[in-house]
Structures are given as structure tokens and as C-alpha cells.
PDB file of C-alpha atoms and ligand atoms in Angstrom:
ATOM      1  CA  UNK A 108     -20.068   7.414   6.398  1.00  0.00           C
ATOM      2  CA  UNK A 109     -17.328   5.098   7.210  1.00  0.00           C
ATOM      3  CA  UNK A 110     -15.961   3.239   3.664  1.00  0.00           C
ATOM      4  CA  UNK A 111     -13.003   0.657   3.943  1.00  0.00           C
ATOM      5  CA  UNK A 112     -11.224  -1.421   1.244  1.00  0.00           C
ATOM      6  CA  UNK A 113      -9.438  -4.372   0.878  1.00  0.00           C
ATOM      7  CA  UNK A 114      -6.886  -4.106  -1.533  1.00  0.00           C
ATOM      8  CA  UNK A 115      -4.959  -7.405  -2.365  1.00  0.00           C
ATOM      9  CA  UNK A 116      -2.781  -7.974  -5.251  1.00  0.00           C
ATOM     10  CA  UNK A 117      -3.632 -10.775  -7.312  1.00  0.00           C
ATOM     11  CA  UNK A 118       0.249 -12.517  -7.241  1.00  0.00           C
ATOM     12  CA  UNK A 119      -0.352 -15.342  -5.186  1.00  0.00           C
ATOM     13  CA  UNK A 120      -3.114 -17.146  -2.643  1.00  0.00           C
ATOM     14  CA  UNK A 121      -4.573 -14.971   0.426  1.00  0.00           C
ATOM     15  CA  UNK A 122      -2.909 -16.261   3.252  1.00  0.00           C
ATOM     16  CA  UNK A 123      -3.643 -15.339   7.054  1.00  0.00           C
ATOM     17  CA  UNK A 124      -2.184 -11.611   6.882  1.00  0.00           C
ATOM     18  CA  UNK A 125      -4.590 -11.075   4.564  1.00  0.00           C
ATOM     19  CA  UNK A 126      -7.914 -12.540   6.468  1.00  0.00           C
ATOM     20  CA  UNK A 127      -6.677 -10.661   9.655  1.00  0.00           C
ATOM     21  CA  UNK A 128      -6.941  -6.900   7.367  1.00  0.00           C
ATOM     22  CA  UNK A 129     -10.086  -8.053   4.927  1.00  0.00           C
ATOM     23  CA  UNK A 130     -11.767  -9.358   8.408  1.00  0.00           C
ATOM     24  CA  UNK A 131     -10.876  -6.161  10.088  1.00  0.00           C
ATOM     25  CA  UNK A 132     -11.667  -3.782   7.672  1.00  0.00           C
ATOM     26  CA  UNK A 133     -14.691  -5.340   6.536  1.00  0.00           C
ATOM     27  CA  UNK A 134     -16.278  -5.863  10.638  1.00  0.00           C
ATOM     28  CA  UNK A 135     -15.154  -1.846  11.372  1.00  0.00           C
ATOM     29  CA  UNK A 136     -17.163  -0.808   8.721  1.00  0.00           C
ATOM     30  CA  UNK A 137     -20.286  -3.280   8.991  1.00  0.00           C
ATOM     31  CA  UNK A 138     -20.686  -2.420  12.398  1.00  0.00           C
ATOM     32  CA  UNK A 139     -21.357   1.253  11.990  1.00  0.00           C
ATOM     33  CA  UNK A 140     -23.527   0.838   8.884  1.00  0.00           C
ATOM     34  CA  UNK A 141     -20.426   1.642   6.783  1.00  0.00           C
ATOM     35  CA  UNK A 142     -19.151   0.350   3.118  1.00  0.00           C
ATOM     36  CA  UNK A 143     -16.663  -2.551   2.547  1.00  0.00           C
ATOM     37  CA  UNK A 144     -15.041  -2.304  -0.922  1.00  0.00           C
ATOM     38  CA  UNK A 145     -12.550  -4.087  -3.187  1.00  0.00           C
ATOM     39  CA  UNK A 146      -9.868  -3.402  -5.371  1.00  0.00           C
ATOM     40  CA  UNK A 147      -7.291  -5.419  -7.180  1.00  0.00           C
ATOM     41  CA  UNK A 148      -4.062  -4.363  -7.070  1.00  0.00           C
ATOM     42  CA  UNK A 149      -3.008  -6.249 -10.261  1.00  0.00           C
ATOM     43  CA  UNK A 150      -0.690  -2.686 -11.637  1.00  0.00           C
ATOM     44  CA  UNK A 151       1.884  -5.367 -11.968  1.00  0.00           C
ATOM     45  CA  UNK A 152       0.848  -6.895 -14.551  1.00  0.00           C
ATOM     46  CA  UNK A 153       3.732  -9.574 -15.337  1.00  0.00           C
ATOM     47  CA  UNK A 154       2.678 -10.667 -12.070  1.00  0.00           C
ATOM     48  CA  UNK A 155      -0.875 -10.968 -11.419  1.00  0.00           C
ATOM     49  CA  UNK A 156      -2.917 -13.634 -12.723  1.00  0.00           C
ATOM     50  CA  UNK A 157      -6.915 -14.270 -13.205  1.00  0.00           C
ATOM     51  CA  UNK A 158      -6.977 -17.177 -11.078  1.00  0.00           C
ATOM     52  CA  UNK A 159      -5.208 -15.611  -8.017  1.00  0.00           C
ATOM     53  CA  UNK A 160      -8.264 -13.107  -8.569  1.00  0.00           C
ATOM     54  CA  UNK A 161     -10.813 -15.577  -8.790  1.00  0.00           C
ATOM     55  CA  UNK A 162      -9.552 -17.190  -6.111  1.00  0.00           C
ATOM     56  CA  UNK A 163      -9.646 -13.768  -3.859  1.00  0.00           C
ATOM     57  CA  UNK A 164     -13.529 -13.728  -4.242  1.00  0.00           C
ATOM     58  CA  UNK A 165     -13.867 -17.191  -4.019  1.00  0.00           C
ATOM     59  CA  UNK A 166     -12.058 -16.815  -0.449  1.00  0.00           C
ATOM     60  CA  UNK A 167     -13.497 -13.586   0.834  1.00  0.00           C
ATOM     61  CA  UNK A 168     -17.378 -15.126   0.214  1.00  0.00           C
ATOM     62  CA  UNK A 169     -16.010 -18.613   2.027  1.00  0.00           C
ATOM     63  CA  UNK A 170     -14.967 -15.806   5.114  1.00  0.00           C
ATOM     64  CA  UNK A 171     -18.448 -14.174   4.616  1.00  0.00           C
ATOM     65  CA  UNK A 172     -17.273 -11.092   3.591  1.00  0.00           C
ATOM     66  CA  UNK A 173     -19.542  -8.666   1.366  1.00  0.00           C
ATOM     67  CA  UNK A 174     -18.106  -6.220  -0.901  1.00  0.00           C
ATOM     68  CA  UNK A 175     -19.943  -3.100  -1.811  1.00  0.00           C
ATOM     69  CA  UNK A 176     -20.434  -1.501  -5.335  1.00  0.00           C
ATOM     70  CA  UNK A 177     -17.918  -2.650  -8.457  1.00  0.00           C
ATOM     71  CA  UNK A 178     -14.714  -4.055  -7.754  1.00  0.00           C
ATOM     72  CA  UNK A 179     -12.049  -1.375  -8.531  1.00  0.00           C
ATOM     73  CA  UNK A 180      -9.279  -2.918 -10.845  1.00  0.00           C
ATOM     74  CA  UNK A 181      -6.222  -0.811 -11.067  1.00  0.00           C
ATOM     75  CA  UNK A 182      -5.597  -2.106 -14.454  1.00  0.00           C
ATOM     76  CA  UNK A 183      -7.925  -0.197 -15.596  1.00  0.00           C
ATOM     77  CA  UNK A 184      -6.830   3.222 -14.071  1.00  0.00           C
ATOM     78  CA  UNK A 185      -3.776   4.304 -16.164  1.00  0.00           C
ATOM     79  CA  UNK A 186      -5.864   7.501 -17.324  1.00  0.00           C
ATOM     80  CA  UNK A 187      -6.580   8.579 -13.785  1.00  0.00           C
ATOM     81  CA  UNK A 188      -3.005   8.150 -12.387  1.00  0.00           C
ATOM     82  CA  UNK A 189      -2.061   9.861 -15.583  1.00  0.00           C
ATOM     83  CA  UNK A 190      -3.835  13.009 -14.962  1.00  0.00           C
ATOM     84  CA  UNK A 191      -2.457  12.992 -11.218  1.00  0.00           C
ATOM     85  CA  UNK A 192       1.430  12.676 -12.402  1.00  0.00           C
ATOM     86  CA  UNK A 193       0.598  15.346 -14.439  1.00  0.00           C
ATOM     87  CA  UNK A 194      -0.470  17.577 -12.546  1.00  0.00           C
ATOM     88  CA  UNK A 195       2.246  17.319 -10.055  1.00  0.00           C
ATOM     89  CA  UNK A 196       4.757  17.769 -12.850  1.00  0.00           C
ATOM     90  CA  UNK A 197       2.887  20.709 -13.846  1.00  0.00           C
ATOM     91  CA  UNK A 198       3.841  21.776 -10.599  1.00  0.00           C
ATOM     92  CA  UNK A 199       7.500  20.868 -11.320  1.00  0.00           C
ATOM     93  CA  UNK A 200       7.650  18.162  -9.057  1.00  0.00           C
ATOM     94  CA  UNK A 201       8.340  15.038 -10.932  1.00  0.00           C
ATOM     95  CA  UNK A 202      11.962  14.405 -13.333  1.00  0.00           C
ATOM     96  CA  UNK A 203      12.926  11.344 -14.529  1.00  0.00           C
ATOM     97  CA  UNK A 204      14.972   9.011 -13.827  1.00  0.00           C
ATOM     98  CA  UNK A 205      17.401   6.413 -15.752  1.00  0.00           C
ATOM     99  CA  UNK A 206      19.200   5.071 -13.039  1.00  0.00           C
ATOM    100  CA  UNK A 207      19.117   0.912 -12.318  1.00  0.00           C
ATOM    101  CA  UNK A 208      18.582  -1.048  -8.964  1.00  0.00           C
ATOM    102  CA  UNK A 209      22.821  -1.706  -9.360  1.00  0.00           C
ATOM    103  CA  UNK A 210      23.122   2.766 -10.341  1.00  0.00           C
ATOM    104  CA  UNK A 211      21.522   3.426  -7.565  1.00  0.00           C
ATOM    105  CA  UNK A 212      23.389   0.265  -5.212  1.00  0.00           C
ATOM    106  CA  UNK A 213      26.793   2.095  -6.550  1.00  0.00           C
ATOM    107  CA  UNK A 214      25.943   5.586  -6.167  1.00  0.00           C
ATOM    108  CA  UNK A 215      24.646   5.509  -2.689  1.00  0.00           C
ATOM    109  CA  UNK A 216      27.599   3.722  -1.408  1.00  0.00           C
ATOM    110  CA  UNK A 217      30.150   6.251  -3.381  1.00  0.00           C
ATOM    111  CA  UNK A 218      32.920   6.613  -0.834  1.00  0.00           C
ATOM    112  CA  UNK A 219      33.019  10.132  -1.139  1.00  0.00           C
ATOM    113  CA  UNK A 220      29.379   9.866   0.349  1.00  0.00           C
ATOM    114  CA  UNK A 221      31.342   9.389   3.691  1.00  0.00           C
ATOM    115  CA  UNK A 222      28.029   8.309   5.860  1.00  0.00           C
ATOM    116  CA  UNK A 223      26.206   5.161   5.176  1.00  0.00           C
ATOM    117  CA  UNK A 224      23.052   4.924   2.665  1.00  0.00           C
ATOM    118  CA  UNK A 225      19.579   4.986   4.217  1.00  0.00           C
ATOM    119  CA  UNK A 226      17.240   1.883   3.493  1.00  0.00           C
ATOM    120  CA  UNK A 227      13.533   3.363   2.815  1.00  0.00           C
ATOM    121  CA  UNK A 228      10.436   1.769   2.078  1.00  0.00           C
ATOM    122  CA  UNK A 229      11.545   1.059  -1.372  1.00  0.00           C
ATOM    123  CA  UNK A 230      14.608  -0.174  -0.126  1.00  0.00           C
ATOM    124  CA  UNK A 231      18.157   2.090  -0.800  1.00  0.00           C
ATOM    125  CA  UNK A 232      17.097   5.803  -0.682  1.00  0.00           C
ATOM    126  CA  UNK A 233      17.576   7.108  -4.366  1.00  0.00           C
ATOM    127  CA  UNK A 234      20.758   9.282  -3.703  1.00  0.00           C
ATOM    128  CA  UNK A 235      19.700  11.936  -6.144  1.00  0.00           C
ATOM    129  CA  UNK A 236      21.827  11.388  -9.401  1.00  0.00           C
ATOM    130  CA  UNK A 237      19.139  12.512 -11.870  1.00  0.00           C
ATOM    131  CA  UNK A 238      17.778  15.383  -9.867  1.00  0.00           C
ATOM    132  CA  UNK A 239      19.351  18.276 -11.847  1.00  0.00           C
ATOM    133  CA  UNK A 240      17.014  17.962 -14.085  1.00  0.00           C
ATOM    134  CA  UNK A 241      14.999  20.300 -16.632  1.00  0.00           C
ATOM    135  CA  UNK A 242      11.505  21.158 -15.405  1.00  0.00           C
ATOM    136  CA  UNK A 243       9.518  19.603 -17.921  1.00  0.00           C
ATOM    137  CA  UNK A 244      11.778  17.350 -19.884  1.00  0.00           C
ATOM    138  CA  UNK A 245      11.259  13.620 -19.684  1.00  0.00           C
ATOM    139  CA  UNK A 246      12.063  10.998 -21.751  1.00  0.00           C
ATOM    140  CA  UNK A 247       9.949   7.969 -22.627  1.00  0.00           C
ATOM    141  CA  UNK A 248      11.564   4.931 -21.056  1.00  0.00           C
ATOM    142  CA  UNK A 249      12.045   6.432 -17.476  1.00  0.00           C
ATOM    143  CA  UNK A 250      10.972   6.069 -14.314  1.00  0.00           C
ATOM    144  CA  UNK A 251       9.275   9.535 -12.725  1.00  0.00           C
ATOM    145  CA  UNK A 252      10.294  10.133  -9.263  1.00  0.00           C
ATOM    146  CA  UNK A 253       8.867  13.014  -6.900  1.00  0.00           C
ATOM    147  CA  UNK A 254      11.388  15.842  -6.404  1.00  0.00           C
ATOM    148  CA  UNK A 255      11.551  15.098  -2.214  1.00  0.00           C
ATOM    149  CA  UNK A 256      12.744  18.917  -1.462  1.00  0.00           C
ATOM    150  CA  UNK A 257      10.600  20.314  -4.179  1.00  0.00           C
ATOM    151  CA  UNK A 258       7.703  18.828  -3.039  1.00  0.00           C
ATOM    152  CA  UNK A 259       8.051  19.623   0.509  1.00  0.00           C
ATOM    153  CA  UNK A 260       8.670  23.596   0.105  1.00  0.00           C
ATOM    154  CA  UNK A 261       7.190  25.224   2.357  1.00  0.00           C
ATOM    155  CA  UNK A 262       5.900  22.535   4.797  1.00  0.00           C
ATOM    156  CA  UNK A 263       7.797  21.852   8.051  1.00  0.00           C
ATOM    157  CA  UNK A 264       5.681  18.485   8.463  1.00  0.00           C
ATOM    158  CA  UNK A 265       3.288  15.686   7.315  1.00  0.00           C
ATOM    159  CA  UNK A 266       0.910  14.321   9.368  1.00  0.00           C
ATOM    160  CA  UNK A 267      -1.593  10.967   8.958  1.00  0.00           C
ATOM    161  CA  UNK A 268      -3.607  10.094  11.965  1.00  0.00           C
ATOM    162  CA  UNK A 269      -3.741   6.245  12.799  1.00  0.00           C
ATOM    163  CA  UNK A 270      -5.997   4.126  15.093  1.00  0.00           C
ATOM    164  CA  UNK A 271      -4.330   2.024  17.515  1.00  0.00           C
ATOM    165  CA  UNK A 272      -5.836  -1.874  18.070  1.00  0.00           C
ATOM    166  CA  UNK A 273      -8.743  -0.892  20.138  1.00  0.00           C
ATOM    167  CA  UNK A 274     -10.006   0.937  16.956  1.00  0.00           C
ATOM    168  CA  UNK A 275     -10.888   3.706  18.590  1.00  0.00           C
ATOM    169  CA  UNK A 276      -7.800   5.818  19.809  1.00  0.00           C
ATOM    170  CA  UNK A 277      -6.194   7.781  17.831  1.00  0.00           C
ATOM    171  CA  UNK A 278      -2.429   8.208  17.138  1.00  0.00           C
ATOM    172  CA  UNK A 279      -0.933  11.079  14.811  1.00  0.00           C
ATOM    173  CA  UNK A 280       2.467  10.075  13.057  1.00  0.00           C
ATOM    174  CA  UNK A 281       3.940  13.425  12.077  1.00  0.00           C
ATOM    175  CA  UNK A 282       7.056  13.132  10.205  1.00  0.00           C
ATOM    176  CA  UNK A 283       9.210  16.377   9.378  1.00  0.00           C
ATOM    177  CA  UNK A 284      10.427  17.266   6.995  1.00  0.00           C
ATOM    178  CA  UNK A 285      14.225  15.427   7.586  1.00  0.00           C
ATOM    179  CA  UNK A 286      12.813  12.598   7.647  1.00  0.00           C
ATOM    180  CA  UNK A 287      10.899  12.690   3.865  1.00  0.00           C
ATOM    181  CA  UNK A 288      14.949  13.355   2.715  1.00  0.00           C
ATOM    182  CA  UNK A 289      16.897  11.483   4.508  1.00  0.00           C
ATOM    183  CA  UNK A 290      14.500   8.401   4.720  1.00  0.00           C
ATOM    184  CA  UNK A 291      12.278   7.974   2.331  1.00  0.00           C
ATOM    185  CA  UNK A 292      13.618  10.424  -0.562  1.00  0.00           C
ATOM    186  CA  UNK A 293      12.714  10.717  -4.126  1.00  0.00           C
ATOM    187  CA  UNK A 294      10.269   8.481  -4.047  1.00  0.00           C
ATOM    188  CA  UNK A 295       9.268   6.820  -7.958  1.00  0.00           C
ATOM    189  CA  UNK A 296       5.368   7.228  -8.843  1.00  0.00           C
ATOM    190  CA  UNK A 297       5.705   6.156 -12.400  1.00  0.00           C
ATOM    191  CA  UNK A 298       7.697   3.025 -13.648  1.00  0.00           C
ATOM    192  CA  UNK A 299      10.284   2.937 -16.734  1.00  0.00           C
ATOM    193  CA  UNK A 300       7.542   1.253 -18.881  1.00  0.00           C
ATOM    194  CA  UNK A 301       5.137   3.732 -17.802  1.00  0.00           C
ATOM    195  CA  UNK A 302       2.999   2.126 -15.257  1.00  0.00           C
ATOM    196  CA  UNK A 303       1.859   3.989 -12.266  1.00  0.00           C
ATOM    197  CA  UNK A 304       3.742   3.104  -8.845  1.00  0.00           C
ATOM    198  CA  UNK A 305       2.095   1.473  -5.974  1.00  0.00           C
ATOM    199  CA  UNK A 306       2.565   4.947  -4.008  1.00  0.00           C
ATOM    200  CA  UNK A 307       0.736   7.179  -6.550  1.00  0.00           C
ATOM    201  CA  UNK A 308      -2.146   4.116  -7.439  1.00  0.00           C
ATOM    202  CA  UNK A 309      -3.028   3.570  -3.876  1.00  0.00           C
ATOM    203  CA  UNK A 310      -3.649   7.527  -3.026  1.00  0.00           C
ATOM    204  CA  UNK A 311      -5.497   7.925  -5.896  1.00  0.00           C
ATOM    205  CA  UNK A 312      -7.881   4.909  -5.666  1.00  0.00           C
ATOM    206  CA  UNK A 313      -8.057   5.546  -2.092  1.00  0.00           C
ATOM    207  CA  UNK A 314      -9.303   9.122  -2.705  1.00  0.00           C
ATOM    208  CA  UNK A 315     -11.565   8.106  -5.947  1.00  0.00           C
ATOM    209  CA  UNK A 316     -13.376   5.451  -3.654  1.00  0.00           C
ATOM    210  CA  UNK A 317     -13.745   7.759  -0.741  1.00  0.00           C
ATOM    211  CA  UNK A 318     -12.051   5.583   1.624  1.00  0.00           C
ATOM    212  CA  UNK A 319     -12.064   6.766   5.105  1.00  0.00           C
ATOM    213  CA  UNK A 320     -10.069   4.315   6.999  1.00  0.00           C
ATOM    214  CA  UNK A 321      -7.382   2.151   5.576  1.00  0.00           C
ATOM    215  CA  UNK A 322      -6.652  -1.338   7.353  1.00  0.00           C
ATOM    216  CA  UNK A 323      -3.581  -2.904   6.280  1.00  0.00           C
ATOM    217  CA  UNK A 324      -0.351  -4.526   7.519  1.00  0.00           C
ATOM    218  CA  UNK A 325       2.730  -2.804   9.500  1.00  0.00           C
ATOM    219  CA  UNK A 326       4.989  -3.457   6.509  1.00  0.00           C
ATOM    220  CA  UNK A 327       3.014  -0.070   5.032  1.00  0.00           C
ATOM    221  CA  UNK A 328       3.577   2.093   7.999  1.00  0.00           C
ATOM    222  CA  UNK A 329       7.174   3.353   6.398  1.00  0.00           C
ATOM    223  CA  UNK A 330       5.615   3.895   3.353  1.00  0.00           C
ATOM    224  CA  UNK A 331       2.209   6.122   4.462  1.00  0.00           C
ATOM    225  CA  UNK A 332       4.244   8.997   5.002  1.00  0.00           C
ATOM    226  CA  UNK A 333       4.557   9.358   1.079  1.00  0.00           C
ATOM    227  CA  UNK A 334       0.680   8.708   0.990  1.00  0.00           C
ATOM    228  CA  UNK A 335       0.222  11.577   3.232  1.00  0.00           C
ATOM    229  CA  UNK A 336       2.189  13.675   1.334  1.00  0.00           C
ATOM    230  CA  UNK A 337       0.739  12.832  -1.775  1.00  0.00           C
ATOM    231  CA  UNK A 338      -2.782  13.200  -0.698  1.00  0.00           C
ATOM    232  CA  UNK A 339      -1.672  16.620   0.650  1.00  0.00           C
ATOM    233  CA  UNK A 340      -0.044  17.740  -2.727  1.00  0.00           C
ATOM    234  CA  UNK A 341      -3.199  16.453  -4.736  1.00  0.00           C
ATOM    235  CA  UNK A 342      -5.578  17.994  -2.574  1.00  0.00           C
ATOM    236  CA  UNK A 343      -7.048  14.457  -1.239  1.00  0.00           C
ATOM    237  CA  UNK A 344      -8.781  14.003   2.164  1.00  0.00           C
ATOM    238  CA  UNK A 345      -6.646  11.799   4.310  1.00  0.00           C
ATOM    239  CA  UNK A 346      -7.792   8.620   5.401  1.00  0.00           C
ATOM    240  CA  UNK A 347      -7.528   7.596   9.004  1.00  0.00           C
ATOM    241  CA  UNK A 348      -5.197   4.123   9.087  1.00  0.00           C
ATOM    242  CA  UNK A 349      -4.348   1.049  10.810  1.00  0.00           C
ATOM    243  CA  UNK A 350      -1.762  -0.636  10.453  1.00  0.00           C
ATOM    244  CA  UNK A 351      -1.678  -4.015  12.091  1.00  0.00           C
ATOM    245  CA  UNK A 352       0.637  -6.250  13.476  1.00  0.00           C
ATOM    246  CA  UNK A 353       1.832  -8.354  11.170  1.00  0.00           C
ATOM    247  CA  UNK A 354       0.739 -12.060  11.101  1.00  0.00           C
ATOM    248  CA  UNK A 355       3.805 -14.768  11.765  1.00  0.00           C
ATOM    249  CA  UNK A 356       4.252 -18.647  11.650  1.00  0.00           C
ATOM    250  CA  UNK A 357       5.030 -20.397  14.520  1.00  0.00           C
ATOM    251  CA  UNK A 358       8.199 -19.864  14.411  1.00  0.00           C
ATOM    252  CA  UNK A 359       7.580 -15.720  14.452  1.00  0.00           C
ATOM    253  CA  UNK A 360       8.775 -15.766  11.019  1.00  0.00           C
ATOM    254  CA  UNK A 361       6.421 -13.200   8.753  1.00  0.00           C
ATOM    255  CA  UNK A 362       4.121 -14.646   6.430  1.00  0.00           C
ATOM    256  CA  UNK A 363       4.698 -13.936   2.359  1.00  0.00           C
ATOM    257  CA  UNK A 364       2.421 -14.842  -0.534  1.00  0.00           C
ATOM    258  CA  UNK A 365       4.926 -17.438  -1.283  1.00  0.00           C
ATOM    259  CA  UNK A 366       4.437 -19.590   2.456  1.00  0.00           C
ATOM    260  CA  UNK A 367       0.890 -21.647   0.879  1.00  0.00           C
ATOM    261  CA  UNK A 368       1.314 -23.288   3.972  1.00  0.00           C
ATOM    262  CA  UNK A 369      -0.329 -20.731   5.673  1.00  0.00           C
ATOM    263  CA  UNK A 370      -3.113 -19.876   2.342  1.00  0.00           C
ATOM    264  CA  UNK A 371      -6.537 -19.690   3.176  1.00  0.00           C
ATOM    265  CA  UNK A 372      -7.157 -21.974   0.653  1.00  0.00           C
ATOM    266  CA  UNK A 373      -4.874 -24.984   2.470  1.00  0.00           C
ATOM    267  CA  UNK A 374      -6.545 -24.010   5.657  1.00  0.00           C
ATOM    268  CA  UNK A 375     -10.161 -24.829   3.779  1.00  0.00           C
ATOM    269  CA  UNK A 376      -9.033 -27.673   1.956  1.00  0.00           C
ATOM    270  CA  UNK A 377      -8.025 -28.956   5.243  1.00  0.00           C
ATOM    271  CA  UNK A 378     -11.625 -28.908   6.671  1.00  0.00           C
ATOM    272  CA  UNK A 379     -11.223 -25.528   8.407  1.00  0.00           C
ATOM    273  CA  UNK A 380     -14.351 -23.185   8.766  1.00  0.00           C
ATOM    274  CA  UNK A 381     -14.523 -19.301   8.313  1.00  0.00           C
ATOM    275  CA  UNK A 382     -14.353 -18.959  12.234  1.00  0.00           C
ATOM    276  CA  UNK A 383     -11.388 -21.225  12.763  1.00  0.00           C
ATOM    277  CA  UNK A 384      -9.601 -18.721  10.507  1.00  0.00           C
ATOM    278  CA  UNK A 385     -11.089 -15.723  12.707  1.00  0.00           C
ATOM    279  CA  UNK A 386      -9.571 -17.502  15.405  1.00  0.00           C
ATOM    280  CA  UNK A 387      -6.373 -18.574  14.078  1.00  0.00           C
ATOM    281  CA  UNK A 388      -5.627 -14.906  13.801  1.00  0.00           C
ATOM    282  CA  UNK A 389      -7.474 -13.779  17.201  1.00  0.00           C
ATOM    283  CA  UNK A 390     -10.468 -12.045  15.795  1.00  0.00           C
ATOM    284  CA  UNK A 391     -13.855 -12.766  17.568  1.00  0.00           C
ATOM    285  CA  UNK A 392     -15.890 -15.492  15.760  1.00  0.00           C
ATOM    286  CA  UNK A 393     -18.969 -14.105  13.777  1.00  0.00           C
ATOM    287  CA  UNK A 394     -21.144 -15.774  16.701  1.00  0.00           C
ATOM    288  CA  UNK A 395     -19.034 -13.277  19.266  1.00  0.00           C
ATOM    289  CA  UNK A 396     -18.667 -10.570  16.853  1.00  0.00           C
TER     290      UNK A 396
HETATM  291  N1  LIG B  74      -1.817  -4.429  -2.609  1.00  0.00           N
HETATM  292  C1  LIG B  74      -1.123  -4.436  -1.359  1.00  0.00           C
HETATM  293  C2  LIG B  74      -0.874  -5.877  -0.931  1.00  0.00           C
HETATM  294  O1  LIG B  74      -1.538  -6.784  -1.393  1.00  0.00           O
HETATM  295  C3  LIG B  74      -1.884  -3.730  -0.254  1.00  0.00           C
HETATM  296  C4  LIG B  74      -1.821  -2.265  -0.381  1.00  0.00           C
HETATM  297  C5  LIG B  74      -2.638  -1.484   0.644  1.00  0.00           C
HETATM  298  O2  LIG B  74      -3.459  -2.071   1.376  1.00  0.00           O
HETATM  299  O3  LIG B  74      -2.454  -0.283   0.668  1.00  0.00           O
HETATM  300  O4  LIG B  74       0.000  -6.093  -0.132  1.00  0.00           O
END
């Protein structure tokens, strides 16, 4: 049975990025008697506030989208990310790390480095300083980050299949090897004050609702490589994904939680209807749907 999610973060207003993957995800499923469910991404906890969440359902019921079974809230998963960090450390693939955003900013632009850094999907690729570490000594008050080469022993490549617009045809992304190190690198699962990372809390809710087909925005595609990876390590089924095109102003610029301009919530205080927003963001109305 086909299950998607929706998984928004509860930092700011839904704007039209996030119709276009609620609407898609929610449709694909629906139409083949599938499951539509929910989580709130709100692991950042300085960040997310109860009215952003309120005003998520309060917006996906105005689209007239249905969620199925309990709304997952990540804040509440600590113990299960827990047990998943631990078990790949039990494999000896986690160490910590005590380096800053400016440690890392000087390290990988050493000049005895010679080539330039690489910019991953969490921005500068960690340039390795704590790696020597001591299998199974961390310290409260560090970050955890995946041991890239450690991890990947013994595979030559990761592959995630994809579904292109149509929804139908299928694309495999296969990424060696290379391209884990020199791209993404040792990637951080656990924060310095101990709360999972986005990378490890998506896999694991992902596998722990059974999701079969993830529907979210380009701006992921650099990152499900690590997904992949992790799902393969923890012995997860892979979803199949799609990442779509991102949504953009009319001036092509992207859309952020911080334009409101473009908030579903403007658009509806404005006098908009569910379909105008389907069609502001060239999905079929519900009447051609
Ligand atoms: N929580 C993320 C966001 O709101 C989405 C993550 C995902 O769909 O995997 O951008």
C-alpha cells in the first residue's frame, strides 16, 4: 500500500512550496487508495512554535487535505533516534565532534589543504579534524557525526530510486562512493545538546511510519544520498522519492518561510480558494483532479 507524509517544520507559515508537496503527496496517495500522513518536524525546538503548528492544520483542512492516523511529532522521538545512533556506534561508526561553524570555516580552508573546500548539503564539508577518534569514547556536549569511510566499507555505491514529474517513471540516483567523501562527508546525526539531526530523524520516522514515497522539494535531493545510506546501514526499506521543482516568486527568486508574501495564509486572507492555490502552483483543481 502506497503511504506518503507531509513533513513541515513548524518555524514559520506554509507558503506555496509547501501546498505544491502536501498537494502532491497527499493526491498520489488518495488516488490509489493509499495513506496520507503527518509529522511535525519541530526537533528544533528554539524554533518551532504551537501556533505555526496550529496554523499547519488549520491550512492543510482549508486545502482539503486528510491526514491519516496520529500526527507524528518528532519531539517526542528522542528515545527512538537514540536507539538508532546507538546502534550505529555500536558498529563504530559515529565519534564526536567539538569543532564550531568558524573550526570547521578555518580548517577546511587551511592552505596546506592546497584544493578548495567542498560545499555539501550542510554547507562546508566537515574536513575531518576529530576523526581520529577512540571507538566508543564520546563526550557529553558534542555533536556525533557518521564516520563517511567507515560507514561506507565495503560498498562501492548507494542507490535511491526517484520518480520523475509524470509520477510514474522511474529514475535511480546512484552515487559512489567518492562522492559520500568528497561531497557530502561526515555528515552530523546528533547535535552538541544532544538532539537528533534532521538526517537521522527523517530516516527513522520515515521507516517507523512505513512511508513508501517521499514528496518533497529539490533543495533535499543533495541531502537523500545520506538518507539512503542511512536506511541501508539501519536495515530500513527505501522509500521511492520526488523531489520537485522548487516553487519561485515572480521574479524566479525561491520561496523561504520568511517571504509571508507568498503564505497560504495571505493568499486566504486575500479571498483566495483552495483551487486558486492548486492553480497558482499548476496542480489540477480538485474538479479536474
Ligand atoms: N521538515 C522539512 C521542511 O519543512 C521537510 C523534510 C522532508 O520532507 O524530508 O522543510
Amino acid at each position: 500500500m502506497i503511504r506518503t507524509r507531509f513533513a513541515p517544520s513548524p518555524t514559520g507559515p506554509l507558503h506555496l512550496g509547501h501546498a505544491y508537496s502536501a498537494i502532491t503527496a497527499h493526491d498520489f496517495a488518495r488516488r490509489q487508495g493509499g495513506m496520507f500522513l503527518l509529522r511535525i518536524e519541530d526537533l528544533d525546538q528554539s524554533r518551532a512554535r504551537p501556533e505555526w503548528e496550529a496554523q499547519i492544520f488549520d491550512d492543510l483542512a482549508w486545502l482539503g487535505l486528510t491526514w491519516d492516523g496520529p500526527v507524528l511529532r518528532q519531539a517526542t522521538r528522542s528515545a527512538a533516534y537514540e536507539a538508532a545512533l546507538t546502534a550505529l556506534l555500536g558498529r563504530g561508526l559515529i565519534y564526536g565532534c567539538k569543532c564550531s561553524r568558524r573550526d570547521i570555516a578555518q580548517a577546511a580552508s587551511a592552505p596546506q589543504e592546497g584544493t578548495p573546500p567542498n560545499w555539501g548539503p550542510d554547507g562546508l564539508v566537515y574536513p575531518g579534524t576529530c576523526r581520529p577518534h577512540i571507538a566508543g569514547h564520546l563526550l557529553a556536549g558534542q555533536a556525533r557525526r557518521l564516520d563517511m569511510a567507515a560507514a561506507l566499507a565495503g560498498c562501492s555505491k548507494i542507490a535511491f530510486q526517484e520518480l520523475s514529474d509524470d509520477l510514474i517513471t522511474p529514475i535511480d540516483h546512484i552515487n559512489n562512493v567518492d562522492h559520500f567523501i568528497d561531497n557530502i562527508g561526515d555528515a552530523v546525526l546528533a547535535r552538541s545538546d544532544g538532539a537528533a539531526a534532521y538526517h537521522l530523524a527523517v530516516v527513522v520516522d520515515d521507516a517507523a511510519q512505513d512511508i513508501t514515497h517521499v514528496v518533497r522539494g529539490a533543495d533535499l535531493l543533495s541531502a537523500t544520498p545520506i538518507h539512503a545510506l542511512l536506511q541501508h546501514l539501519l536495515g530500513y526499506a527505501k522509500p521511492i522519492y520526488h523531489h520537485h521543482a522548487l516553487i519561485r516568486d515572480s521574479n524566479g527568486k525561491r520561496l523561504a518561510k520568511r517571504d509571508d508574501a507568498k503564505a497560504i495564509a495571505k493568499f486566504r486572507s486575500e479571498g483566495a480558494s483552495p483551487d486558486d492555490i492548486r492553480a497558482m502552483v499548476g496542480l489540477p483543481t480538485r474538479s479536474n483532479s
